[in-house]
C-alpha positions as semicolon CSV with decimal commas, in nm:
position;residue;x (nm);y (nm);z (nm)
1;M;8,724;-15,834;5,711
2;T;8,538;-16,156;5,633
3;D;8,703;-16,428;5,431
4;T;8,519;-16,340;5,113
5;V;8,762;-16,527;4,888
6;S;8,701;-16,865;5,047
7;A;8,326;-16,812;5,086
8;L;8,136;-17,046;4,854
9;P;7,902;-16,875;4,605
10;E;7,583;-17,014;4,462
11;P;7,618;-17,273;4,181
12;L;7,776;-17,103;3,880
13;P;7,653;-17,140;3,521
14;T;7,805;-17,394;3,285
15;G;7,968;-17,330;2,951
16;W;8,095;-16,997;2,826
17;V;7,935;-16,699;3,001
18;R;7,981;-16,336;2,893
19;L;8,082;-16,093;3,166
20;D;8,042;-15,755;3,000
21;R;7,669;-15,692;2,953
22;T;7,697;-15,316;2,893
23;G;7,546;-15,168;2,579
24;W;7,757;-15,069;2,280
25;W;7,698;-14,701;2,360
26;S;7,848;-14,719;2,709
27;S;8,202;-14,664;2,580
28;F;8,105;-14,317;2,462
29;V;7,846;-14,179;2,704
30;T;8,071;-14,245;3,004
31;V;8,408;-14,131;2,868
32;P;8,435;-13,751;2,828
33;G;8,732;-13,780;2,590
34;Y;8,526;-13,982;2,344
35;L;8,245;-13,729;2,357
36;V;8,486;-13,449;2,271
37;L;8,622;-13,640;1,971
38;V;8,288;-13,765;1,842
39;I;8,082;-13,448;1,891
40;F;8,288;-13,132;1,923
41;L;8,587;-13,204;1,698
42;P;8,389;-13,284;1,378
43;F;8,169;-12,975;1,418
44;N;8,471;-12,751;1,476
45;V;8,643;-12,896;1,170
46;G;8,328;-12,860;0,961
47;S;8,290;-12,498;1,063
48;M;8,655;-12,424;0,980
49;V;8,627;-12,590;0,638
50;A;8,309;-12,399;0,559
51;R;8,472;-12,065;0,646
52;A;8,788;-12,147;0,451
53;M;8,586;-12,234;0,140
54;D;8,347;-11,943;0,191
55;L;8,050;-12,175;0,232
56;S;7,743;-12,136;0,448
57;Q;7,729;-12,285;0,794
58;W;7,483;-12,543;0,663
59;W;7,768;-12,691;0,459
60;G;7,979;-12,695;0,773
61;L;7,706;-12,890;0,948
62;L;7,686;-13,143;0,664
63;I;8,064;-13,187;0,665
64;A;8,057;-13,243;1,041
65;L;7,778;-13,501;1,018
66;A;7,965;-13,683;0,740
67;A;8,272;-13,704;0,966
68;V;8,090;-13,813;1,283
69;V;7,986;-14,160;1,162
70;P;8,328;-14,293;1,052
71;L;8,495;-14,136;1,356
72;F;8,236;-14,293;1,585
73;L;8,288;-14,635;1,428
74;A;8,667;-14,604;1,443
75;L;8,665;-14,517;1,814
76;Y;8,420;-14,797;1,887
77;L;8,643;-15,052;1,710
78;V;8,953;-14,925;1,890
79;H;8,780;-14,958;2,226
80;R;8,648;-15,307;2,151
81;L;8,986;-15,425;2,022
82;R;9,161;-15,290;2,332
83;Y;8,904;-15,426;2,575
84;P;8,705;-15,704;2,405
85;Q;8,409;-15,856;2,584
86;P;8,536;-16,119;2,831
87;W;8,390;-16,468;2,862
88;V;8,451;-16,719;3,142
89;N;8,406;-17,095;3,153
90;F;8,402;-17,245;3,502
91;D;8,383;-17,599;3,366
92;T;8,728;-17,566;3,211
93;G;8,853;-17,288;3,440
94;E;8,934;-17,052;3,153
95;L;8,898;-16,686;3,057
96;R;8,847;-16,591;2,692
97;V;8,904;-16,240;2,564
98;G;8,874;-16,209;2,190
99;R;9,056;-16,510;2,046
100;R;9,287;-16,554;2,344
101;V;9,215;-16,810;2,614
102;V;9,403;-16,842;2,944
103;P;9,347;-17,043;3,264
104;L;9,182;-16,844;3,542
105;S;9,488;-16,906;3,758
106;E;9,691;-16,695;3,513
107;V;9,469;-16,391;3,571
108;T;9,719;-16,227;3,805
109;W;9,643;-15,855;3,808
110;A;9,344;-15,631;3,863
111;R;9,311;-15,254;3,856
112;L;9,023;-15,038;3,970
113;D;8,965;-14,716;3,779
114;A;8,761;-14,490;4,007
115;L;8,652;-14,151;3,877
116;D;8,458;-13,915;4,102
117;R;8,242;-13,624;3,992
118;R;8,218;-13,406;4,298
119;R;7,978;-13,160;4,138
120;T;7,720;-13,427;4,058
121;H;7,815;-13,646;4,355
122;N;7,860;-13,954;4,136
123;R;8,131;-14,215;4,094
124;M;8,216;-14,437;3,800
125;L;8,402;-14,762;3,866
126;T;8,565;-14,992;3,611
127;L;8,748;-15,312;3,701
128;R;9,026;-15,405;3,461
129;F;9,200;-15,741;3,486
130;G;9,405;-15,988;3,290
131;A;9,708;-16,214;3,261
132;E;10,065;-16,092;3,289
133;A;10,151;-16,147;2,922
134;G;9,803;-16,235;2,803
135;P;9,463;-16,079;2,735
136;R;9,308;-15,803;2,939
137;A;8,944;-15,710;2,989
138;S;8,723;-15,465;3,174
139;V;8,383;-15,470;3,342
140;R;8,189;-15,162;3,451
141;L;8,105;-15,193;3,822
142;R;7,924;-14,862;3,859
143;A;7,805;-14,617;3,593
144;W;7,762;-14,240;3,625
145;N;7,392;-14,293;3,694
146;G;7,477;-14,529;3,982
147;R;7,375;-14,844;3,795
148;T;7,563;-15,161;3,888
149;P;7,581;-15,501;3,713
150;S;7,300;-15,750;3,750
151;R;7,318;-16,015;4,020
152;E;7,403;-16,281;3,761
153;V;7,697;-16,082;3,624
154;T;7,818;-16,001;3,976
155;E;7,815;-16,368;4,081
156;V;8,004;-16,475;3,769
157;L;8,264;-16,199;3,807
158;A;8,305;-16,286;4,176
159;G;8,355;-16,650;4,078
160;L;8,628;-16,547;3,836
161;V;8,806;-16,342;4,102
162;R;8,786;-16,625;4,357
163;R;8,953;-16,866;4,113
164;S;9,211;-16,618;3,987
165;G;9,569;-16,554;4,093
166;I;9,513;-16,179;4,134
167;A;9,771;-16,014;4,359
168;V;9,924;-15,671;4,406
169;P;10,265;-15,654;4,229
170;E;10,572;-15,685;4,448
171;T;10,914;-15,524;4,426
172;P;11,244;-15,624;4,591
173;N;11,252;-15,286;4,764
174;D;10,912;-15,347;4,923
175;P;10,893;-15,721;5,003
176;T;10,609;-15,680;5,254
177;G;10,389;-15,481;5,016
178;R;10,358;-15,194;5,264
179;F;10,392;-14,929;4,992
180;A;10,223;-15,124;4,714
181;R;9,937;-14,876;4,683
182;Y;10,186;-14,598;4,621
183;N;10,413;-14,798;4,391
184;F;10,122;-14,945;4,192
185;P;9,829;-14,701;4,223
186;G;9,497;-14,857;4,136
187;S;9,621;-15,215;4,170
188;L;9,413;-15,457;4,377
189;G;9,477;-15,778;4,561
190;R;9,226;-16,061;4,531
191;E;9,045;-15,973;4,855
192;D;9,001;-15,608;4,758
193;A;8,898;-15,702;4,403
194;L;8,628;-15,930;4,538
195;E;8,510;-15,663;4,781
196;V;8,454;-15,404;4,509
197;V;8,285;-15,661;4,283
198;L;8,036;-15,766;4,550
199;S;7,981;-15,412;4,680
200;P;8,098;-15,133;4,446
201;P;8,163;-14,832;4,671
202;T;7,972;-14,510;4,613
203;I;8,133;-14,169;4,631
204;D;8,044;-14,159;5,002
205;Q;8,219;-14,490;5,071
206;P;8,596;-14,547;5,083
207;A;8,753;-14,717;4,783
208;P;9,058;-14,945;4,817
209;V;9,244;-14,716;4,576
210;Q;9,292;-14,343;4,543
211;T;9,023;-14,186;4,325
212;A;9,072;-13,922;4,059
């Protein structure tokens, strides 16, 4: 493996730079659980209410549509509050997530969520990272349609990883880290995190973590 951590990237941008460039809809079109809540649940409830009140199915449809919008907004806010858009400033060496700001050196953990769809032969990858007792953030590395971040976003995210303190957690019972992948599934060291940022593996390529 090449020394990708010490390799010098191209000059990085100045000031605060946003990492997550995904659209506001990405939280819903890529997460099956959200689709179930936003689409199927309201229509099932609307149909049940219409039958219970002896109303036509058109009333059930109207009830469902009236429930979709607030539910959609609530789920969107929950997702954004849990994983706000991350910003990085290489001039000051800081990561900002929401209102919380930490030095890049305090970004000590990273986790790769890899979800494979064997039937469609696609893989979705999300890198989650953050400080031990601080903010956490996520960046989509590969969408269901195979789309990856732009070159600008990739270079900035790689710069963050290079300057971070990301490491696989250690335990007294495993001081060498031999069983770290089993004790902390999904966790990445800095080298592996940088590898997946620079080259997100497809479903035909091995990932540094076990996929679902």
